[in-house]
Amino acid sequence: MLPVAFKLEELFPPSGDQPEAIAKLLEGIEDGLAFQTLLGVTGSGKTYTMANAIARLGRPALVLAPNKTLAAQLYAEFREFFPENAVEYFVSYYDYYQPEAYVPARDLYIEKDSSINEHIEQMRLSATKSLLERRDVVIVATVSAIYGIGDPSEYHGMILHLRHGERVSQRDVLARLVAMQYQRSELDFRRGTFRVRGDVIDVFPAEHAEQAIRISLFDDEIEKLEVFDPLTGRVHHPMARFTVYPSSHYVTPRDTTLRAIEAIKEELRDRIEFFQKAGRLVEAQRIEQRTRFDLEMLAELGFCKGIENYSRHLSGRRPGEPPPTLIDYLPQDALMIVDESHVTIPQLGGMYRGDRSRKENLVEYGFRLPSALDNRPLRFDEFENVVRQTIFVSATPAEYEREKSGAAIVEQVVRPTGLIDPEVIVRPASTQVDDLLSEIRERSQRSERVLVTTL
């Protein structure tokens, strides 16, 4: 497959150790190396080196960062480097998150409580949309990338394609929008909603922040498709075709939902029988009441609160199989970059066990079915099985990165500015005050300034 045109905005050409580092990384990737490490000192321009490698390689890229703060910084930098390409942001969309839990010692059940940041949710949907539509994509993500989201094939199958002149009835369009978890709202027109005025349907796509689509029908035919500003109503331009993506990653076709309902019912019967045989009638009544309520919601609306706990049934996976994640949306030839790998890799390894211990209590005491255990992040061995060609980036790579990369460790020591680290002198603590005063007097006599940092 031919490389895609990434247009890199270069204010300055690579310098210092950057040109050699870029050449070595590209050579390693083209030679088929699975893992490489970019060992670069602080301030050596590692992000710019990554951007150059992505641009010259011409493949989709996933950049993993250890936290939201660093991810936001990387996202801003890559947006500057690639203003004409798709740079996306995929992090946890919770501003506040209290996970569902049960504390047996106090017989205390804590219901899930959360506050979703709608803008970040839109950016997550935009990320998966870009991966499905184009190849000039850079996704900046955190460990959210290894948490379960909807199955890519099911998600792709729910997409609504609209074309000018296509014959389609108004009822069919509305039915598809409802199946994609869009809500009808005549007054509060916001992301993930639609409104109907005669033969005109306005849709505010879930993955867009500032654009909506107007579908004008005449005699069951799409007469016009227009992109407009949802705030002012001003039409921007007409479209020959437009693709509406589902409002949630967990959207599923109706027949898949019905199949999942039957599988959940079967698991529920087994679980009730298990509790009854053990004489645990409270747990049996609890799991039946909670699950039957969810089943009714699924049957009537196609979704329910906590639908992610039934993701195994909705995706048709077997018990214990890894959940679909953002990585499943990546093409096989994508490039993965693990920034600050000495921090990010241990984080990726620790997500599974923390999630598992909390959910085991919920399953044991009848709050959730055993299949809820499969709504989880990837185990580290599962993550290793799905990684693409990977570059670890760190000033202090750990043993894992060194072991995986072998001899493929690219050093970037000389900064583009040519500045080197100052000489560091360590002196005994017993005379530190006298040493400091003598240094201050010496600098003072030369009319120089002194900066003292202390804890």
Tab-separated table of C-alpha atoms in Angstrom:
chain	number	residue	atom	x	y	z
A	1	MET	CA	0.000	0.000	0.000
A	2	LEU	CA	1.344	3.433	-0.978
A	3	PRO	CA	2.220	5.787	1.897
A	4	VAL	CA	-0.293	8.524	2.685
A	5	ALA	CA	0.668	12.166	2.339
A	6	PHE	CA	1.243	13.621	5.795
A	7	LYS	CA	2.038	17.322	5.452
A	8	LEU	CA	4.492	18.208	8.208
A	9	GLU	CA	4.669	21.883	9.140
A	10	GLU	CA	8.429	22.379	9.534
A	11	LEU	CA	9.399	25.672	11.117
A	12	PHE	CA	12.991	24.430	11.429
A	13	PRO	CA	14.744	21.476	9.802
A	14	PRO	CA	15.813	18.600	12.102
A	15	SER	CA	19.205	19.278	13.713
A	16	GLY	CA	21.482	17.974	16.437
A	17	ASP	CA	20.991	14.212	16.733
A	18	GLN	CA	17.516	14.362	15.159
A	19	PRO	CA	18.399	13.606	11.484
A	20	GLU	CA	20.379	10.493	12.415
A	21	ALA	CA	17.694	9.329	14.889
A	22	ILE	CA	14.929	9.752	12.264
A	23	ALA	CA	16.943	7.828	9.651
A	24	LYS	CA	17.690	4.945	12.040
A	25	LEU	CA	14.056	4.651	13.205
A	26	LEU	CA	12.773	4.576	9.615
A	27	GLU	CA	15.400	2.024	8.632
A	28	GLY	CA	14.355	-0.203	11.556
A	29	ILE	CA	10.665	0.060	10.661
A	30	GLU	CA	11.292	-0.715	6.980
A	31	ASP	CA	13.459	-3.697	8.021
A	32	GLY	CA	10.452	-5.054	9.947
A	33	LEU	CA	11.718	-4.554	13.505
A	34	ALA	CA	8.828	-5.063	15.933
A	35	PHE	CA	10.303	-2.873	18.697
A	36	GLN	CA	12.730	0.045	18.825
A	37	THR	CA	13.624	2.519	21.557
A	38	LEU	CA	14.309	6.227	21.091
A	39	LEU	CA	16.521	7.170	24.008
A	40	GLY	CA	16.503	10.949	24.081
A	41	VAL	CA	17.514	13.348	26.803
A	42	THR	CA	15.034	15.971	27.997
A	43	GLY	CA	14.837	18.857	25.541
A	44	SER	CA	16.340	16.947	22.600
A	45	GLY	CA	13.163	17.237	20.502
A	46	LYS	CA	11.826	13.669	20.742
A	47	THR	CA	8.289	14.759	19.761
A	48	TYR	CA	9.592	16.424	16.598
A	49	THR	CA	11.547	13.282	15.778
A	50	MET	CA	8.358	11.225	16.192
A	51	ALA	CA	6.450	13.630	13.922
A	52	ASN	CA	9.117	13.354	11.215
A	53	ALA	CA	9.098	9.545	11.440
A	54	ILE	CA	5.277	9.471	11.093
A	55	ALA	CA	5.311	11.913	8.156
A	56	ARG	CA	8.017	10.075	6.207
A	57	LEU	CA	6.546	6.647	6.917
A	58	GLY	CA	3.021	7.665	5.836
A	59	ARG	CA	1.096	5.243	8.058
A	60	PRO	CA	-1.622	5.779	10.699
A	61	ALA	CA	-0.072	6.209	14.154
A	62	LEU	CA	-1.186	5.697	17.747
A	63	VAL	CA	0.773	7.639	20.372
A	64	LEU	CA	0.289	6.395	23.951
A	65	ALA	CA	0.914	8.838	26.811
A	66	PRO	CA	0.949	8.034	30.572
A	67	ASN	CA	-1.656	10.657	31.598
A	68	LYS	CA	-4.203	13.168	30.316
A	69	THR	CA	-1.924	16.157	30.919
A	70	LEU	CA	0.902	14.846	28.770
A	71	ALA	CA	-1.587	13.535	26.194
A	72	ALA	CA	-3.112	17.022	25.857
A	73	GLN	CA	0.370	18.512	25.414
A	74	LEU	CA	1.270	15.955	22.721
A	75	TYR	CA	-2.100	16.475	21.003
A	76	ALA	CA	-1.491	20.240	20.809
A	77	GLU	CA	2.031	19.719	19.428
A	78	PHE	CA	0.946	17.188	16.795
A	79	ARG	CA	-1.908	19.517	15.752
A	80	GLU	CA	0.746	22.166	15.047
A	81	PHE	CA	2.946	19.690	13.175
A	82	PHE	CA	0.080	18.264	11.060
A	83	PRO	CA	-2.509	21.066	10.585
A	84	GLU	CA	-3.921	19.485	7.399
A	85	ASN	CA	-4.144	15.893	8.659
A	86	ALA	CA	-6.390	14.158	11.190
A	87	VAL	CA	-4.885	14.491	14.666
A	88	GLU	CA	-7.275	12.987	17.225
A	89	TYR	CA	-7.500	12.699	21.019
A	90	PHE	CA	-8.669	9.537	22.790
A	91	VAL	CA	-8.697	9.648	26.601
A	92	SER	CA	-11.189	8.778	29.333
A	93	TYR	CA	-14.294	10.941	28.915
A	94	TYR	CA	-15.078	11.054	32.632
A	95	ASP	CA	-14.611	14.306	34.526
A	96	TYR	CA	-15.638	12.365	37.637
A	97	TYR	CA	-15.916	8.607	38.000
A	98	GLN	CA	-17.027	6.514	40.983
A	99	PRO	CA	-17.003	2.865	39.856
A	100	GLU	CA	-19.660	0.394	40.906
A	101	ALA	CA	-18.394	-1.569	43.930
A	102	TYR	CA	-19.450	-3.694	46.899
A	103	VAL	CA	-17.719	-3.810	50.296
A	104	PRO	CA	-18.735	-7.134	51.961
A	105	ALA	CA	-17.327	-6.252	55.391
A	106	ARG	CA	-19.785	-3.355	55.710
A	107	ASP	CA	-22.509	-4.715	53.414
A	108	LEU	CA	-22.083	-1.479	51.473
A	109	TYR	CA	-23.043	-1.217	47.797
A	110	ILE	CA	-21.678	1.813	45.940
A	111	GLU	CA	-23.588	2.626	42.778
A	112	LYS	CA	-21.699	3.814	39.729
A	113	ASP	CA	-21.655	7.591	39.525
A	114	SER	CA	-19.959	9.609	36.829
A	115	SER	CA	-19.854	12.880	34.975
A	116	ILE	CA	-19.102	12.616	31.263
A	117	ASN	CA	-17.250	15.384	29.454
A	118	GLU	CA	-19.259	15.731	26.236
A	119	HIS	CA	-16.445	17.390	24.314
A	120	ILE	CA	-14.031	14.530	25.053
A	121	GLU	CA	-16.748	12.008	24.145
A	122	GLN	CA	-17.103	13.782	20.786
A	123	MET	CA	-13.320	13.614	20.295
A	124	ARG	CA	-13.308	9.856	21.034
A	125	LEU	CA	-16.024	9.280	18.424
A	126	SER	CA	-14.122	11.504	15.994
A	127	ALA	CA	-10.996	9.365	16.549
A	128	THR	CA	-12.667	6.095	15.553
A	129	LYS	CA	-14.419	7.842	12.635
A	130	SER	CA	-11.058	9.060	11.286
A	131	LEU	CA	-9.559	5.585	11.556
A	132	LEU	CA	-12.453	4.158	9.523
A	133	GLU	CA	-12.401	6.922	6.888
A	134	ARG	CA	-8.761	7.800	6.221
A	135	ARG	CA	-5.126	6.818	6.722
A	136	ASP	CA	-3.447	10.169	7.456
A	137	VAL	CA	-4.370	9.839	11.132
A	138	VAL	CA	-2.445	10.387	14.372
A	139	ILE	CA	-4.304	9.328	17.533
A	140	VAL	CA	-2.962	10.578	20.867
A	141	ALA	CA	-4.315	8.315	23.629
A	142	THR	CA	-3.822	7.272	27.238
A	143	VAL	CA	-4.383	3.825	28.821
A	144	SER	CA	-8.042	4.254	27.761
A	145	ALA	CA	-6.862	2.664	24.515
A	146	ILE	CA	-6.789	-0.788	26.183
A	147	TYR	CA	-10.287	-0.542	27.733
A	148	GLY	CA	-13.194	-2.250	25.992
A	149	ILE	CA	-15.305	-0.280	23.516
A	150	GLY	CA	-17.775	-1.439	20.873
A	151	ASP	CA	-16.840	-4.071	18.315
A	152	PRO	CA	-15.445	-2.372	15.151
A	153	SER	CA	-17.444	-4.574	12.754
A	154	GLU	CA	-20.739	-3.941	14.603
A	155	TYR	CA	-19.977	-0.220	14.830
A	156	HIS	CA	-19.106	-0.031	11.134
A	157	GLY	CA	-22.237	-1.966	10.222
A	158	MET	CA	-24.465	0.660	11.870
A	159	ILE	CA	-23.122	3.595	9.823
A	160	LEU	CA	-25.748	5.519	7.824
A	161	HIS	CA	-24.631	6.524	4.316
A	162	LEU	CA	-26.648	9.310	2.678
A	163	ARG	CA	-26.366	10.289	-1.004
A	164	HIS	CA	-28.004	13.044	-3.027
A	165	GLY	CA	-30.754	11.543	-5.171
A	166	GLU	CA	-30.932	8.296	-3.172
A	167	ARG	CA	-34.434	6.863	-2.658
A	168	VAL	CA	-35.195	6.430	1.036
A	169	SER	CA	-38.318	7.073	3.095
A	170	GLN	CA	-38.457	9.451	6.020
A	171	ARG	CA	-39.505	6.621	8.359
A	172	ASP	CA	-36.472	4.531	7.351
A	173	VAL	CA	-34.083	7.418	8.068
A	174	LEU	CA	-35.673	8.073	11.473
A	175	ALA	CA	-35.647	4.359	12.351
A	176	ARG	CA	-31.937	4.134	11.506
A	177	LEU	CA	-31.121	7.207	13.591
A	178	VAL	CA	-32.974	5.772	16.608
A	179	ALA	CA	-31.168	2.438	16.155
A	180	MET	CA	-27.872	4.390	16.189
A	181	GLN	CA	-28.905	5.800	19.617
A	182	TYR	CA	-29.699	9.313	18.370
A	183	GLN	CA	-32.455	11.044	20.335
A	184	ARG	CA	-35.256	13.128	18.862
A	185	SER	CA	-35.241	16.643	20.303
A	186	GLU	CA	-37.137	19.529	18.740
A	187	LEU	CA	-35.961	22.179	21.222
A	188	ASP	CA	-32.554	21.179	22.623
A	189	PHE	CA	-30.596	20.517	19.420
A	190	ARG	CA	-27.228	19.160	20.560
A	191	ARG	CA	-24.733	16.425	19.659
A	192	GLY	CA	-26.355	13.016	19.191
A	193	THR	CA	-29.854	14.398	18.498
A	194	PHE	CA	-32.092	14.990	15.474
A	195	ARG	CA	-35.218	17.036	14.778
A	196	VAL	CA	-37.935	16.671	12.156
A	197	ARG	CA	-39.849	19.435	10.382
A	198	GLY	CA	-42.030	17.956	7.666
A	199	ASP	CA	-39.727	16.376	5.081
A	200	VAL	CA	-36.630	18.084	6.505
A	201	ILE	CA	-34.506	16.157	9.028
A	202	ASP	CA	-31.704	17.954	10.894
A	203	VAL	CA	-29.056	15.666	12.414
A	204	PHE	CA	-26.293	16.786	14.782
A	205	PRO	CA	-23.658	14.032	14.317
A	206	ALA	CA	-22.183	12.741	17.587
A	207	GLU	CA	-18.606	13.003	16.314
A	208	HIS	CA	-18.894	16.655	15.185
A	209	ALA	CA	-18.544	19.664	17.466
A	210	GLU	CA	-19.664	22.509	15.201
A	211	GLN	CA	-21.405	21.044	12.150
A	212	ALA	CA	-24.817	19.486	11.549
A	213	ILE	CA	-26.397	17.969	8.430
A	214	ARG	CA	-29.783	18.880	6.931
A	215	ILE	CA	-31.545	16.139	4.945
A	216	SER	CA	-34.269	17.495	2.650
A	217	LEU	CA	-36.599	14.810	1.263
A	218	PHE	CA	-39.103	15.012	-1.608
A	219	ASP	CA	-41.286	12.048	-2.536
A	220	ASP	CA	-39.032	9.567	-0.649
A	221	GLU	CA	-35.908	10.865	-2.353
A	222	ILE	CA	-33.011	12.855	-0.888
A	223	GLU	CA	-33.379	16.191	-2.662
A	224	LYS	CA	-30.634	18.066	-0.790
A	225	LEU	CA	-27.864	17.418	1.738
A	226	GLU	CA	-26.526	20.561	3.409
A	227	VAL	CA	-23.982	21.164	6.148
A	228	PHE	CA	-25.082	23.985	8.460
A	229	ASP	CA	-24.144	25.722	11.699
A	230	PRO	CA	-26.350	24.257	14.482
A	231	LEU	CA	-26.100	27.494	16.493
A	232	THR	CA	-27.025	30.057	13.839
A	233	GLY	CA	-28.729	27.801	11.269
A	234	ARG	CA	-26.599	29.294	8.468
A	235	VAL	CA	-25.954	26.810	5.640
A	236	HIS	CA	-22.228	26.331	4.939
A	237	HIS	CA	-22.306	24.251	1.759
A	238	PRO	CA	-24.206	21.437	-0.001
A	239	MET	CA	-22.914	17.840	0.021
A	240	ALA	CA	-23.208	15.098	-2.574
A	241	ARG	CA	-22.890	12.459	0.164
A	242	PHE	CA	-22.576	12.337	3.928
A	243	THR	CA	-21.902	9.593	6.473
A	244	VAL	CA	-23.586	9.630	9.887
A	245	TYR	CA	-21.754	7.595	12.542
A	246	PRO	CA	-23.423	6.006	15.593
A	247	SER	CA	-23.883	8.080	18.740
A	248	SER	CA	-22.062	5.512	20.898
A	249	HIS	CA	-19.322	2.920	20.501
A	250	TYR	CA	-21.674	0.380	22.136
A	251	VAL	CA	-24.377	0.609	19.463
A	252	THR	CA	-25.498	-2.775	18.061
A	253	PRO	CA	-27.921	-3.960	15.368
A	254	ARG	CA	-31.359	-5.127	16.556
A	255	ASP	CA	-30.796	-8.802	15.714
A	256	THR	CA	-27.492	-8.763	17.631
A	257	THR	CA	-29.253	-7.251	20.654
A	258	LEU	CA	-31.981	-9.933	20.554
A	259	ARG	CA	-29.353	-12.663	20.317
A	260	ALA	CA	-27.503	-11.135	23.258
A	261	ILE	CA	-30.742	-10.997	25.322
A	262	GLU	CA	-31.211	-14.758	24.911
A	263	ALA	CA	-27.597	-15.418	25.918
A	264	ILE	CA	-27.987	-13.165	28.998
A	265	LYS	CA	-31.192	-14.989	29.988
A	266	GLU	CA	-29.392	-18.330	29.784
A	267	GLU	CA	-26.507	-17.060	31.922
A	268	LEU	CA	-29.017	-15.601	34.404
A	269	ARG	CA	-30.773	-18.977	34.793
A	270	ASP	CA	-27.440	-20.681	35.524
A	271	ARG	CA	-26.488	-18.013	38.049
A	272	ILE	CA	-29.834	-18.154	39.896
A	273	GLU	CA	-29.522	-21.935	40.074
A	274	PHE	CA	-25.971	-21.602	41.431
A	275	PHE	CA	-27.068	-19.265	44.252
A	276	GLN	CA	-30.164	-21.338	45.111
A	277	LYS	CA	-28.143	-24.539	45.407
A	278	ALA	CA	-25.733	-22.730	47.727
A	279	GLY	CA	-28.666	-21.498	49.853
A	280	ARG	CA	-27.858	-17.862	49.055
A	281	LEU	CA	-31.396	-16.668	48.375
A	282	VAL	CA	-30.662	-12.953	48.808
A	283	GLU	CA	-28.027	-13.073	46.068
A	284	ALA	CA	-30.360	-15.116	43.826
A	285	GLN	CA	-33.171	-12.569	44.205
A	286	ARG	CA	-30.750	-9.661	43.750
A	287	ILE	CA	-29.197	-10.893	40.487
A	288	GLU	CA	-32.602	-11.791	39.044
A	289	GLN	CA	-34.164	-8.420	39.847
A	290	ARG	CA	-31.232	-6.363	38.537
A	291	THR	CA	-30.674	-8.391	35.372
A	292	ARG	CA	-34.359	-8.620	34.391
A	293	PHE	CA	-34.636	-4.835	34.599
A	294	ASP	CA	-31.625	-4.497	32.254
A	295	LEU	CA	-33.134	-7.084	29.890
A	296	GLU	CA	-36.372	-5.101	29.645
A	297	MET	CA	-34.433	-1.932	28.832
A	298	LEU	CA	-32.393	-3.757	26.175
A	299	ALA	CA	-35.523	-5.254	24.606
A	300	GLU	CA	-37.413	-1.959	24.465
A	301	LEU	CA	-34.706	0.663	23.909
A	302	GLY	CA	-31.684	-1.289	22.638
A	303	PHE	CA	-29.469	-0.129	25.527
A	304	CYS	CA	-29.462	0.090	29.321
A	305	LYS	CA	-27.450	1.663	32.117
A	306	GLY	CA	-24.229	-0.307	32.461
A	307	ILE	CA	-24.598	-1.912	29.012
A	308	GLU	CA	-20.821	-2.341	28.907
A	309	ASN	CA	-21.175	-5.160	31.482
A	310	TYR	CA	-22.941	-7.218	28.792
A	311	SER	CA	-20.363	-6.454	26.099
A	312	ARG	CA	-19.292	-10.100	25.865
A	313	HIS	CA	-22.791	-11.157	24.819
A	314	LEU	CA	-23.249	-8.183	22.494
A	315	SER	CA	-19.995	-8.900	20.641
A	316	GLY	CA	-20.478	-12.689	20.667
A	317	ARG	CA	-17.147	-13.402	22.365
A	318	ARG	CA	-16.411	-16.491	24.413
A	319	PRO	CA	-15.718	-16.256	28.180
A	320	GLY	CA	-12.222	-14.930	28.853
A	321	GLU	CA	-11.638	-13.554	25.367
A	322	PRO	CA	-10.144	-10.035	25.221
A	323	PRO	CA	-12.598	-7.183	24.606
A	324	PRO	CA	-12.461	-5.058	21.445
A	325	THR	CA	-10.461	-1.875	22.071
A	326	LEU	CA	-9.254	1.170	20.162
A	327	ILE	CA	-6.296	-0.917	18.957
A	328	ASP	CA	-8.745	-3.136	17.012
A	329	TYR	CA	-9.732	-0.080	14.956
A	330	LEU	CA	-6.097	0.386	13.850
A	331	PRO	CA	-4.980	-1.085	10.511
A	332	GLN	CA	-2.358	-3.830	10.741
A	333	ASP	CA	0.413	-1.631	9.310
A	334	ALA	CA	-0.142	1.178	11.855
A	335	LEU	CA	2.724	2.542	13.918
A	336	MET	CA	2.531	2.625	17.726
A	337	ILE	CA	4.614	5.052	19.773
A	338	VAL	CA	4.768	4.654	23.564
A	339	ASP	CA	5.816	8.023	24.999
A	340	GLU	CA	7.525	8.098	28.417
A	341	SER	CA	7.531	4.305	28.157
A	342	HIS	CA	9.193	3.806	31.549
A	343	VAL	CA	5.907	5.106	33.080
A	344	THR	CA	3.342	4.055	30.440
A	345	ILE	CA	4.315	0.362	30.222
A	346	PRO	CA	3.877	-0.332	33.977
A	347	GLN	CA	0.516	1.499	33.809
A	348	LEU	CA	-0.658	-0.722	30.972
A	349	GLY	CA	0.351	-3.768	32.994
A	350	GLY	CA	-1.458	-2.674	36.164
A	351	MET	CA	-4.905	-1.832	34.770
A	352	TYR	CA	-6.281	-5.386	34.596
A	353	ARG	CA	-5.739	-6.520	38.203
A	354	GLY	CA	-7.247	-3.411	39.802
A	355	ASP	CA	-10.379	-3.737	37.663
A	356	ARG	CA	-10.666	-7.482	38.277
A	357	SER	CA	-10.536	-7.366	42.093
A	358	ARG	CA	-13.432	-4.859	42.240
A	359	LYS	CA	-15.660	-6.805	39.853
A	360	GLU	CA	-15.108	-10.174	41.534
A	361	ASN	CA	-16.965	-8.879	44.598
A	362	LEU	CA	-19.859	-7.646	42.452
A	363	VAL	CA	-20.177	-11.066	40.803
A	364	GLU	CA	-19.734	-13.036	44.029
A	365	TYR	CA	-22.551	-11.194	45.817
A	366	GLY	CA	-25.095	-11.148	42.987
A	367	PHE	CA	-24.779	-7.595	41.734
A	368	ARG	CA	-23.471	-8.619	38.313
A	369	LEU	CA	-23.374	-11.713	36.117
A	370	PRO	CA	-19.992	-13.453	35.660
A	371	SER	CA	-19.848	-12.093	32.085
A	372	ALA	CA	-19.256	-8.624	33.607
A	373	LEU	CA	-15.692	-9.795	34.330
A	374	ASP	CA	-15.078	-9.698	30.569
A	375	ASN	CA	-15.833	-5.972	30.463
A	376	ARG	CA	-12.269	-5.093	31.309
A	377	PRO	CA	-9.015	-3.639	30.053
A	378	LEU	CA	-6.594	-5.894	28.217
A	379	ARG	CA	-4.187	-8.018	30.224
A	380	PHE	CA	-0.596	-7.112	29.461
A	381	ASP	CA	0.010	-10.355	27.536
A	382	GLU	CA	-3.107	-9.596	25.437
A	383	PHE	CA	-1.805	-6.078	24.799
A	384	GLU	CA	1.497	-7.550	23.594
A	385	ASN	CA	-0.422	-9.800	21.188
A	386	VAL	CA	-2.167	-6.876	19.445
A	387	VAL	CA	0.583	-4.239	19.331
A	388	ARG	CA	1.760	-3.057	15.921
A	389	GLN	CA	5.338	-2.014	15.116
A	390	THR	CA	6.308	-0.047	18.209
A	391	ILE	CA	8.739	2.717	19.146
A	392	PHE	CA	9.367	3.249	22.875
A	393	VAL	CA	10.307	6.855	23.687
A	394	SER	CA	12.005	7.709	26.975
A	395	ALA	CA	14.926	9.519	28.547
A	396	THR	CA	15.275	6.599	30.986
A	397	PRO	CA	14.028	3.388	29.313
A	398	ALA	CA	13.366	0.519	31.721
A	399	GLU	CA	14.530	-3.079	31.446
A	400	TYR	CA	11.383	-4.113	29.506
A	401	GLU	CA	12.053	-1.662	26.673
A	402	ARG	CA	15.752	-2.595	26.530
A	403	GLU	CA	14.929	-6.296	26.423
A	404	LYS	CA	12.303	-5.900	23.666
A	405	SER	CA	14.410	-3.547	21.537
A	406	GLY	CA	17.680	-5.458	21.851
A	407	ALA	CA	20.279	-3.594	19.825
A	408	ALA	CA	17.659	-1.316	18.237
A	409	ILE	CA	18.168	1.567	20.686
A	410	VAL	CA	18.488	4.924	18.930
A	411	GLU	CA	20.183	7.635	20.983
A	412	GLN	CA	19.306	11.327	20.713
A	413	VAL	CA	21.673	13.153	23.039
A	414	VAL	CA	22.727	16.340	21.252
A	415	ARG	CA	19.920	18.914	21.380
A	416	PRO	CA	18.909	20.923	18.284
A	417	THR	CA	20.075	24.045	20.131
A	418	GLY	CA	23.510	22.577	20.751
A	419	LEU	CA	23.120	23.185	24.498
A	420	ILE	CA	24.473	20.503	26.794
A	421	ASP	CA	23.583	19.664	30.385
A	422	PRO	CA	25.515	21.689	32.988
A	423	GLU	CA	28.142	19.983	35.121
A	424	VAL	CA	26.665	18.643	38.368
A	425	ILE	CA	28.860	18.565	41.502
A	426	VAL	CA	27.711	16.585	44.561
A	427	ARG	CA	29.193	17.724	47.885
A	428	PRO	CA	28.851	16.353	51.455
A	429	ALA	CA	25.664	17.347	53.300
A	430	SER	CA	27.612	18.072	56.504
A	431	THR	CA	29.206	21.237	55.027
A	432	GLN	CA	26.454	22.219	52.582
A	433	VAL	CA	25.616	25.591	54.184
A	434	ASP	CA	29.280	26.693	54.291
A	435	ASP	CA	29.761	25.533	50.687
A	436	LEU	CA	26.669	27.475	49.587
A	437	LEU	CA	27.773	30.686	51.327
A	438	SER	CA	31.258	30.498	49.816
A	439	GLU	CA	29.801	30.010	46.306
A	440	ILE	CA	27.423	32.966	46.839
A	441	ARG	CA	30.296	35.240	47.968
A	442	GLU	CA	32.418	34.186	44.986
A	443	ARG	CA	29.617	34.939	42.493
A	444	SER	CA	28.763	38.185	44.293
A	445	GLN	CA	32.330	39.433	43.917
A	446	ARG	CA	31.998	38.845	40.147
A	447	SER	CA	28.664	40.768	40.097
A	448	GLU	CA	26.874	37.565	39.034
A	449	ARG	CA	23.484	36.307	40.154
A	450	VAL	CA	22.736	33.216	42.233
A	451	LEU	CA	19.645	30.991	42.105
A	452	VAL	CA	19.183	28.604	45.049
A	453	THR	CA	16.544	25.852	44.939
A	454	THR	CA	15.751	23.894	48.083
A	455	LEU	CA	13.172	21.515	49.557
